[in-house]
PDB file of C-alpha atoms in Angstrom:
ATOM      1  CA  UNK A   1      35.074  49.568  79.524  1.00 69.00           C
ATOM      2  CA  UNK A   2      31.596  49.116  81.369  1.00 81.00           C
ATOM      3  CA  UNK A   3      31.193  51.446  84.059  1.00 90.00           C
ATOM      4  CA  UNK A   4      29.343  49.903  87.436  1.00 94.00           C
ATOM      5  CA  UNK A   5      27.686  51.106  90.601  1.00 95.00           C
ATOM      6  CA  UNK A   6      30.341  49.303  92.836  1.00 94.00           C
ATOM      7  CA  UNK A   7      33.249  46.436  91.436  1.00 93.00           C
ATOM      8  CA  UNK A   8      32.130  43.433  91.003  1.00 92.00           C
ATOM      9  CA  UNK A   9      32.634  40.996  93.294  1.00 94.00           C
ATOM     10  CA  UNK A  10      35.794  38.702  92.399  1.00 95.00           C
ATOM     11  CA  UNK A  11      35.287  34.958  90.781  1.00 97.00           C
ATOM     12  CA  UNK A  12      35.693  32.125  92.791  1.00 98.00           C
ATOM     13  CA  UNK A  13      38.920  30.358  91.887  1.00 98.00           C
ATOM     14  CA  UNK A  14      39.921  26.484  92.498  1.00 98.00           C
ATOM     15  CA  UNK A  15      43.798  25.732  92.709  1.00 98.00           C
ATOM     16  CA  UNK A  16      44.301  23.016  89.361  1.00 98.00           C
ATOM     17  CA  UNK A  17      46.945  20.570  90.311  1.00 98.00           C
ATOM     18  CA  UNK A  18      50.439  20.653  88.924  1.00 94.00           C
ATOM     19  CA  UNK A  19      49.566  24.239  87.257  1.00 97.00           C
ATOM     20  CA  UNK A  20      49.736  28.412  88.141  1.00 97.00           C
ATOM     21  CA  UNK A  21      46.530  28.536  86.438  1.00 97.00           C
ATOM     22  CA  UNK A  22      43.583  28.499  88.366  1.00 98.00           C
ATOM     23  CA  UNK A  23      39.373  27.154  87.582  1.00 98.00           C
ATOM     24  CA  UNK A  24      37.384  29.893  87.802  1.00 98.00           C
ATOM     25  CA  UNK A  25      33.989  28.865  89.329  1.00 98.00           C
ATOM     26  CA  UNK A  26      30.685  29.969  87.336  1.00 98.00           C
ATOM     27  CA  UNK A  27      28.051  27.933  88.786  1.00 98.00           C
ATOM     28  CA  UNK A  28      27.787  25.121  91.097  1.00 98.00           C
ATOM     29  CA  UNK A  29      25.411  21.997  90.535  1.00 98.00           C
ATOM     30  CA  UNK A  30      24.886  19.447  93.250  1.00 97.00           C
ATOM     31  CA  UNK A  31      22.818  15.925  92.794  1.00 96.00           C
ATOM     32  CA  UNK A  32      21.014  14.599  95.853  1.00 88.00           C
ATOM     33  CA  UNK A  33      20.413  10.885  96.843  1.00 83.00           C
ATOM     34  CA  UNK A  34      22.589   9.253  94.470  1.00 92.00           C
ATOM     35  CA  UNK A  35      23.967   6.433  96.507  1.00 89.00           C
ATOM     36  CA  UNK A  36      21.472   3.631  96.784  1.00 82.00           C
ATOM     37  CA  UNK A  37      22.760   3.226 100.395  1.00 73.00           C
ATOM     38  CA  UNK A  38      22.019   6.863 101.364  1.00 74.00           C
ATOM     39  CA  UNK A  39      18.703   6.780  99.849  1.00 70.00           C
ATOM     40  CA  UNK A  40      17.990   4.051 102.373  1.00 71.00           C
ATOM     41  CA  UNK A  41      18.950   5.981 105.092  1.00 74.00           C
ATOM     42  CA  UNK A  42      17.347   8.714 104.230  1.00 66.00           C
ATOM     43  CA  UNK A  43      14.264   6.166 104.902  1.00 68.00           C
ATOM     44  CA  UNK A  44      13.446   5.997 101.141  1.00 69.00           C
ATOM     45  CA  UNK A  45      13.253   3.299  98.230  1.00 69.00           C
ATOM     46  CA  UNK A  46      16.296   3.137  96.172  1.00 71.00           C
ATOM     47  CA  UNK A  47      14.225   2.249  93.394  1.00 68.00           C
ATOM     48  CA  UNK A  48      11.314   4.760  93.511  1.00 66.00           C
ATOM     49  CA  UNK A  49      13.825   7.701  93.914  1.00 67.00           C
ATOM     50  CA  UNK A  50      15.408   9.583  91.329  1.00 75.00           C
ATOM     51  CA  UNK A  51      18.537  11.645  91.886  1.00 76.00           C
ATOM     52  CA  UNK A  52      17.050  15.400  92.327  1.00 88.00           C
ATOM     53  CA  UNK A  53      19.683  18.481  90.996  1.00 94.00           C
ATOM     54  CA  UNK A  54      19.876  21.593  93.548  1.00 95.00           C
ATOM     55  CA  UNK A  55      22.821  24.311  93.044  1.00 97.00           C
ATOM     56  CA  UNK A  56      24.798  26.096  95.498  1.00 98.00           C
ATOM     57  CA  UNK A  57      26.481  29.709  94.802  1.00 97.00           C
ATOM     58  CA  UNK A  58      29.958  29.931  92.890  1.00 98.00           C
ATOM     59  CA  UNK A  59      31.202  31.779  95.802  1.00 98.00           C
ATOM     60  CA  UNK A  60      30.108  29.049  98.090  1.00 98.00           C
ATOM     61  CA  UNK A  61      33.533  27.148  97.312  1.00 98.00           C
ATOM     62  CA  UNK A  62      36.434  26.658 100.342  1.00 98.00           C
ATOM     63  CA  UNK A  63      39.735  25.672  99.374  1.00 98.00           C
ATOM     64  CA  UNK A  64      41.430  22.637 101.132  1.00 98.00           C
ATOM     65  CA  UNK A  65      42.530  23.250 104.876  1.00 98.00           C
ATOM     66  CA  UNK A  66      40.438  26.640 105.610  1.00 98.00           C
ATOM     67  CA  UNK A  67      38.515  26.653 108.412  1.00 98.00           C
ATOM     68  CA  UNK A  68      35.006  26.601 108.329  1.00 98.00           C
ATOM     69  CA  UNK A  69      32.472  28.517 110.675  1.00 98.00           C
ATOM     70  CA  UNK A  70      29.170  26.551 112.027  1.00 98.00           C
ATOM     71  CA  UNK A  71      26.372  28.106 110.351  1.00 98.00           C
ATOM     72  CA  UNK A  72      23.655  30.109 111.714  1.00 97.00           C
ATOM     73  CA  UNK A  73      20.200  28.688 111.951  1.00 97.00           C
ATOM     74  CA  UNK A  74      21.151  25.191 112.574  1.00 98.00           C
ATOM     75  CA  UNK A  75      21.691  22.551 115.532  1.00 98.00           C
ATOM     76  CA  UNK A  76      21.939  19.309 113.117  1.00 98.00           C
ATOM     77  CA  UNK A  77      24.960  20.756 110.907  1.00 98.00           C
ATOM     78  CA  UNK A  78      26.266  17.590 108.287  1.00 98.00           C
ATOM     79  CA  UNK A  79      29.319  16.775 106.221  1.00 98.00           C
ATOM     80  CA  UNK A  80      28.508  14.825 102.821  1.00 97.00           C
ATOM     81  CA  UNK A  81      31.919  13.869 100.815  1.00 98.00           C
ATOM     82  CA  UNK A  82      31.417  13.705  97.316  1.00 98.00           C
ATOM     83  CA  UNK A  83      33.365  13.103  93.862  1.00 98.00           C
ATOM     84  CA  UNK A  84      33.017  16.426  92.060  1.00 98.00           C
ATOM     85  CA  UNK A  85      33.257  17.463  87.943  1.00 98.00           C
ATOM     86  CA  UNK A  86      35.144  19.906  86.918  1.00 98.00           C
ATOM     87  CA  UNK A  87      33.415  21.134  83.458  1.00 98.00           C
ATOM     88  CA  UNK A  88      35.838  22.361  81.099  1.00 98.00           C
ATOM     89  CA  UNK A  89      33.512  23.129  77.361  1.00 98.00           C
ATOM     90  CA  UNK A  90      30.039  24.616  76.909  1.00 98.00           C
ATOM     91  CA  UNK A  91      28.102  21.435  76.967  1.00 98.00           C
ATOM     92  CA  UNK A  92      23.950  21.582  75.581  1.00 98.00           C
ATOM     93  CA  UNK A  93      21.878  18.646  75.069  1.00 98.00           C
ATOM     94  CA  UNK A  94      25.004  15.900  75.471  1.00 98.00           C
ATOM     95  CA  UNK A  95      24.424  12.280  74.895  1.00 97.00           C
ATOM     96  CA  UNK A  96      26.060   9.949  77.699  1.00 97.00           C
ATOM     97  CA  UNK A  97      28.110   8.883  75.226  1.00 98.00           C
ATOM     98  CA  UNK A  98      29.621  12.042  74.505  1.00 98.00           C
ATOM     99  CA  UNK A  99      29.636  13.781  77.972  1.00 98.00           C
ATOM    100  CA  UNK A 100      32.789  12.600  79.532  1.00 98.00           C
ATOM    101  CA  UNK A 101      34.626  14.606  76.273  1.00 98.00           C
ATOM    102  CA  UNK A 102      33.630  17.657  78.460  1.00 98.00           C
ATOM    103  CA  UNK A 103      35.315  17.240  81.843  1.00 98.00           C
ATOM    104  CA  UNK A 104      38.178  19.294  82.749  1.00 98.00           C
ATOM    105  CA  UNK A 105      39.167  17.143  85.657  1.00 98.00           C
ATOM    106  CA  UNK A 106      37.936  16.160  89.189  1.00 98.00           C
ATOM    107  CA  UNK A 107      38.058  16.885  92.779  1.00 98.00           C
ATOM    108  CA  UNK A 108      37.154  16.071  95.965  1.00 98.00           C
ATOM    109  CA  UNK A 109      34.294  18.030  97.439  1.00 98.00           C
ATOM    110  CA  UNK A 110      32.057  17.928 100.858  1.00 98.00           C
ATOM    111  CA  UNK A 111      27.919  19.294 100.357  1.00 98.00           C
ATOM    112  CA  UNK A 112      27.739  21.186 103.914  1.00 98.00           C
ATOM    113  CA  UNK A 113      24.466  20.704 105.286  1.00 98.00           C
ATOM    114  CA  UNK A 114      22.231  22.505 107.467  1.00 98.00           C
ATOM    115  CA  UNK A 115      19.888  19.033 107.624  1.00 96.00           C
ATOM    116  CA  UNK A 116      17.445  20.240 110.419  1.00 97.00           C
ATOM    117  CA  UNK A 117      16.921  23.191 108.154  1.00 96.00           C
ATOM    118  CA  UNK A 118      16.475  20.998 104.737  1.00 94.00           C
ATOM    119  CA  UNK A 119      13.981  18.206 106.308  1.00 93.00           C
ATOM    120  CA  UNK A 120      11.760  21.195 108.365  1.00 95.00           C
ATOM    121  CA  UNK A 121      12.192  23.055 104.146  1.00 94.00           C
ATOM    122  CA  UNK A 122      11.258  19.572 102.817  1.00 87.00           C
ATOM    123  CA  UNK A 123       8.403  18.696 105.333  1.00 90.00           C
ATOM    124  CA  UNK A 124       6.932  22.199 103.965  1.00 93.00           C
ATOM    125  CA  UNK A 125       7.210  20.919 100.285  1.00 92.00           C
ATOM    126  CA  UNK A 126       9.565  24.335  99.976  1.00 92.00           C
ATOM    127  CA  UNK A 127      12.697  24.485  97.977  1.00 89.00           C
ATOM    128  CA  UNK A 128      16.193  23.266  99.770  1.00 86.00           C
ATOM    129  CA  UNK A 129      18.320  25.937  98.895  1.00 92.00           C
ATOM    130  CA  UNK A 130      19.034  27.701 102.321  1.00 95.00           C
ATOM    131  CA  UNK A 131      20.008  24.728 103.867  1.00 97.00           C
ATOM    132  CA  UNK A 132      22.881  23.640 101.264  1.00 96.00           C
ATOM    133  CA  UNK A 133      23.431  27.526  99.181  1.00 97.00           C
ATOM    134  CA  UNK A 134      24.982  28.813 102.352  1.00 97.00           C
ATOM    135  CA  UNK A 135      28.503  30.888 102.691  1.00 97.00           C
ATOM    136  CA  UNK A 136      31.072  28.690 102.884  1.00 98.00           C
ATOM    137  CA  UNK A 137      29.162  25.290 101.991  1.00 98.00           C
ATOM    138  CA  UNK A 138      31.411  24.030  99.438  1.00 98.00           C
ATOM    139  CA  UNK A 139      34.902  22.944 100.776  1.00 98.00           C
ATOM    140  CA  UNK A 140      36.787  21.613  97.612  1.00 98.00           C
ATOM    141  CA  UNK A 141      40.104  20.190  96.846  1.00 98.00           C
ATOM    142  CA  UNK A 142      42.589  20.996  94.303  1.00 98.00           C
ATOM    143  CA  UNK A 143      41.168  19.964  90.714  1.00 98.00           C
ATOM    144  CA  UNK A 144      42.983  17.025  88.900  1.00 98.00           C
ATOM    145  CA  UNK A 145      42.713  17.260  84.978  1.00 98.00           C
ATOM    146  CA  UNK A 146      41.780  14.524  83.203  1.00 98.00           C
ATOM    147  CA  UNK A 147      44.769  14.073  81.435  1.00 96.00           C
ATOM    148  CA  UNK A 148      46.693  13.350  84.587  1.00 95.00           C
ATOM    149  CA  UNK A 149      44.033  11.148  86.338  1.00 96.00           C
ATOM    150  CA  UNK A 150      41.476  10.006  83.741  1.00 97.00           C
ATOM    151  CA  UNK A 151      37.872   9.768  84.407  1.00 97.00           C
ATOM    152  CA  UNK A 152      36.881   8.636  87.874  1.00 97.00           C
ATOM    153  CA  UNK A 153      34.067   5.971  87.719  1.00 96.00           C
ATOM    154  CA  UNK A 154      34.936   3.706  90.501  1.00 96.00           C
ATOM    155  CA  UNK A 155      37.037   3.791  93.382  1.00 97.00           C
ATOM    156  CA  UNK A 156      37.399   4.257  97.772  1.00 98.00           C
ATOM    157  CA  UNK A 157      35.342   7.577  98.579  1.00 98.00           C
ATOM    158  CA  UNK A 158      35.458   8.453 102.535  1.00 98.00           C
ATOM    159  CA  UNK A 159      35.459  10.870 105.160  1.00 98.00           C
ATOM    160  CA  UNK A 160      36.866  10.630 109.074  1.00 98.00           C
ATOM    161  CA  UNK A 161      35.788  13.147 111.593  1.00 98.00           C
ATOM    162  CA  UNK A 162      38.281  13.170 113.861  1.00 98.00           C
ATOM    163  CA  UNK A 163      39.967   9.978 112.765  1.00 98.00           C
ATOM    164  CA  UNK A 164      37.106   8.283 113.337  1.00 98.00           C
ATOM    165  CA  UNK A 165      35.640   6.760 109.714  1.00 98.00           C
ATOM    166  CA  UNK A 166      31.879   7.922 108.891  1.00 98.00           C
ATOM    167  CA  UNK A 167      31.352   7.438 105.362  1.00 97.00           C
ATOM    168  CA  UNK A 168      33.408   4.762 102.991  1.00 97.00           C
ATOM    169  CA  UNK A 169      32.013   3.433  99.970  1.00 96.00           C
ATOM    170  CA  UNK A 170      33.073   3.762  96.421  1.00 96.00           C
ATOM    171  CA  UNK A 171      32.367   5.657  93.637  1.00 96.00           C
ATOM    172  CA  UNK A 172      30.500   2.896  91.397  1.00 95.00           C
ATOM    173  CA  UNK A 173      27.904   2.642  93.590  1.00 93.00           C
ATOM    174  CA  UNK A 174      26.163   5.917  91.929  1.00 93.00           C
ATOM    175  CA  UNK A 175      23.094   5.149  91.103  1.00 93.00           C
ATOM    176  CA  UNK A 176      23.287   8.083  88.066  1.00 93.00           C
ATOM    177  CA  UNK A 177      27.180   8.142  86.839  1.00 95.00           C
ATOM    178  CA  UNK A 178      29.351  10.705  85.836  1.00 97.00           C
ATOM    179  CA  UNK A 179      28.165  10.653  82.544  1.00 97.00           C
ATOM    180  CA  UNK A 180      24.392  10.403  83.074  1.00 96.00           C
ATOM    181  CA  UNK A 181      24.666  13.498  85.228  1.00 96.00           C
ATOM    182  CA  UNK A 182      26.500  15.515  82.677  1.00 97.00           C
ATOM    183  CA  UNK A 183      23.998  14.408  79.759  1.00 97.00           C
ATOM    184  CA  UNK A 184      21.024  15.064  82.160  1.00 96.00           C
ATOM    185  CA  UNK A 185      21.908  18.683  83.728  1.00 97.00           C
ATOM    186  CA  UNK A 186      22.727  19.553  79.998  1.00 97.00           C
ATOM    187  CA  UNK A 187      19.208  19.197  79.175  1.00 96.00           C
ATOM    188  CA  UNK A 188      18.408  21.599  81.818  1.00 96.00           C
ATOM    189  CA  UNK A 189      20.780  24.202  81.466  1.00 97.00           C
ATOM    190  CA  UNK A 190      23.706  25.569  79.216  1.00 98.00           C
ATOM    191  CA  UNK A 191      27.025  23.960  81.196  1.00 98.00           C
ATOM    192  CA  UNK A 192      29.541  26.660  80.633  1.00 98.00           C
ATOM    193  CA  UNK A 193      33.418  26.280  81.521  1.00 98.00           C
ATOM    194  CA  UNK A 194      33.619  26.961  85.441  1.00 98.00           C
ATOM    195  CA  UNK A 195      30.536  24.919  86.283  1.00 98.00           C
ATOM    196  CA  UNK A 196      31.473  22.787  89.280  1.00 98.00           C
ATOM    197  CA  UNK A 197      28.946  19.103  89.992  1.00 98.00           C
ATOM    198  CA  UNK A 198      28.880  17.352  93.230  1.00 98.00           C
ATOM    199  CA  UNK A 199      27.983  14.012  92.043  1.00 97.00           C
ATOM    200  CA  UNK A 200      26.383  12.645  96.199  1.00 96.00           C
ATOM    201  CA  UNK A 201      27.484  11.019  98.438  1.00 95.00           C
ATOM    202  CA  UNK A 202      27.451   7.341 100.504  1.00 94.00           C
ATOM    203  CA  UNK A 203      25.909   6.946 103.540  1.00 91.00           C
ATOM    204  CA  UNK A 204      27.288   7.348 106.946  1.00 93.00           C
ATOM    205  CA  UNK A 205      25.963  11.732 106.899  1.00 95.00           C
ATOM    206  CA  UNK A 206      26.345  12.719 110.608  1.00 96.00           C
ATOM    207  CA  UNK A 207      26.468  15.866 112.221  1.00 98.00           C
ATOM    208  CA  UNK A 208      30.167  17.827 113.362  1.00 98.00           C
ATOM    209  CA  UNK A 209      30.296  20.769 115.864  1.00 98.00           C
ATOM    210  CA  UNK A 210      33.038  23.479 116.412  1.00 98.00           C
ATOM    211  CA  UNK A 211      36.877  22.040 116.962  1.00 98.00           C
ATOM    212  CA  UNK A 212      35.694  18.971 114.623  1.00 98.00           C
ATOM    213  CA  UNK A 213      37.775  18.067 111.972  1.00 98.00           C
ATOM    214  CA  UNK A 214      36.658  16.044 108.988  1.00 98.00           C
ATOM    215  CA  UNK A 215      38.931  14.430 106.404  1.00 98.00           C
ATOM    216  CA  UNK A 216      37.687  12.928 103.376  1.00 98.00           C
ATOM    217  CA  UNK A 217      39.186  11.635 100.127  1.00 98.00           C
ATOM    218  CA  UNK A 218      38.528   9.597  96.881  1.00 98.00           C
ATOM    219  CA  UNK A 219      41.019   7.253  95.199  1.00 97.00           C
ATOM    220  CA  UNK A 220      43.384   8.558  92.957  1.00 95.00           C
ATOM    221  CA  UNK A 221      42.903  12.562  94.093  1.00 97.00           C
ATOM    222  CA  UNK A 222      43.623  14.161  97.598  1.00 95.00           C
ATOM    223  CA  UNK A 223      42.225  14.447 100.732  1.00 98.00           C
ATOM    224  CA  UNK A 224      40.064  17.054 101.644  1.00 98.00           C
ATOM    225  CA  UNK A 225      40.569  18.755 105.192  1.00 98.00           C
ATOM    226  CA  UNK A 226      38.094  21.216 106.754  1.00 98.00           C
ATOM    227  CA  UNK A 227      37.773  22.364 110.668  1.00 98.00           C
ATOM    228  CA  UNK A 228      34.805  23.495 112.231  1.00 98.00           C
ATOM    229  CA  UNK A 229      35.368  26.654 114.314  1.00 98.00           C
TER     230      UNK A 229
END
């Protein structure tokens, strides 16, 4: 037994669907501007912009329905709903033709945003990561394996904020898909078991304050439910 200076800190677990057992969370990787639609509205051209890779914590993960406190060091704080991949085998140098075999399952997922932060970081040329690695930044559904819902490549993906619709668009509209993600962050890194991806989001981003709540959802899995307090 390894001896250590204090415990460790425990691993981030996500509730699997239909099962006791739970995902434990290793790493989380998140693509950015991967919706033609929210590439435009981020003022850019769809097709001089490549989808950029930025990670949050494992620990960053909120389960469905917990309240979420507004961040410090923000005034423009933003919900993004995303599809997210569940990795389930140690994946290295995949081909796109070979990268859905490594899935585990799917879930529904929303990138918290501190944007006033990211566009003053990105104005600077400086790295993102305080404004999206934050506590608490990665609300997250129950995972659905693949056996029970197959592999998500098209279908409704939303989000309401207080009933009122924001975001609706659909899954095939990803300018890099499932696969293409998977084959590309294996070139980068080792994908181990645990590894969670948010896969972007449509357009429609918009800010929430305290007492908001935002629902959001993707065909085929469940709907995600976070307050702001």
């Amino acid at each position: 037994m390894t001896n250590t200076v204090f415990p460790a800190q425990p691993t981030p677990l996500v509730d699997i669907v239909g099962s006791d057992e739970k995902f434990p969370v290793n790493r989380i990787y998140c693509v950015g501007l991967n919706y033609a639609d929210h590439v435009v509205e981020f003022g850019e051209d769809p097709d001089k912009v490549d989808p950029v890779f930025f990670m949050k914590p494992g620990d960053a993960v909120v389960a469905n329905g917990v309240d979420v406190p507004y961040p410090q060091h923000t005034e423009n704080f933003h919900y993004e709903i995303e599809l997210v991949i569940a990795i389930g085998k140690e994946a290295y140098n995949v081909s796109v033709e070979d990268a859905e075999d490594y899935v585990f399952g799917y879930a529904v997922g929303n990138d918290l945003t501190r944007r006033d932060m990211q566009l003053a970081l990105k104005d600077k040329g400086m790295p993102w990561d305080p404004s999206k690695g934050f506590d608490m930044s990665a609300p997250i559904t129950e995972i659905h394996p693949v056996e029970e819902v197959g592999h998500i490549n098209e279908g409704r993906i939303w989000l309401s904020v207080n009933g009122d619709v924001k975001q609706d668009g659909n899954i095939n509209q990803m300018i890099a898909k499932n696969a293409q993600i998977i084959s590309k962050l294996s070139e980068l890194y080792v994908l181990k078991p645990g590894d969670l991806i948010y896969t972007g989001t449509p357009s429609g981003i918009g800010p929430v304050v305290p007492g908001d709540v935002m629902d959001g959802g993707i065909d085929g899995l469940d709907t995600l439910t976070t307050k702001i307090v």
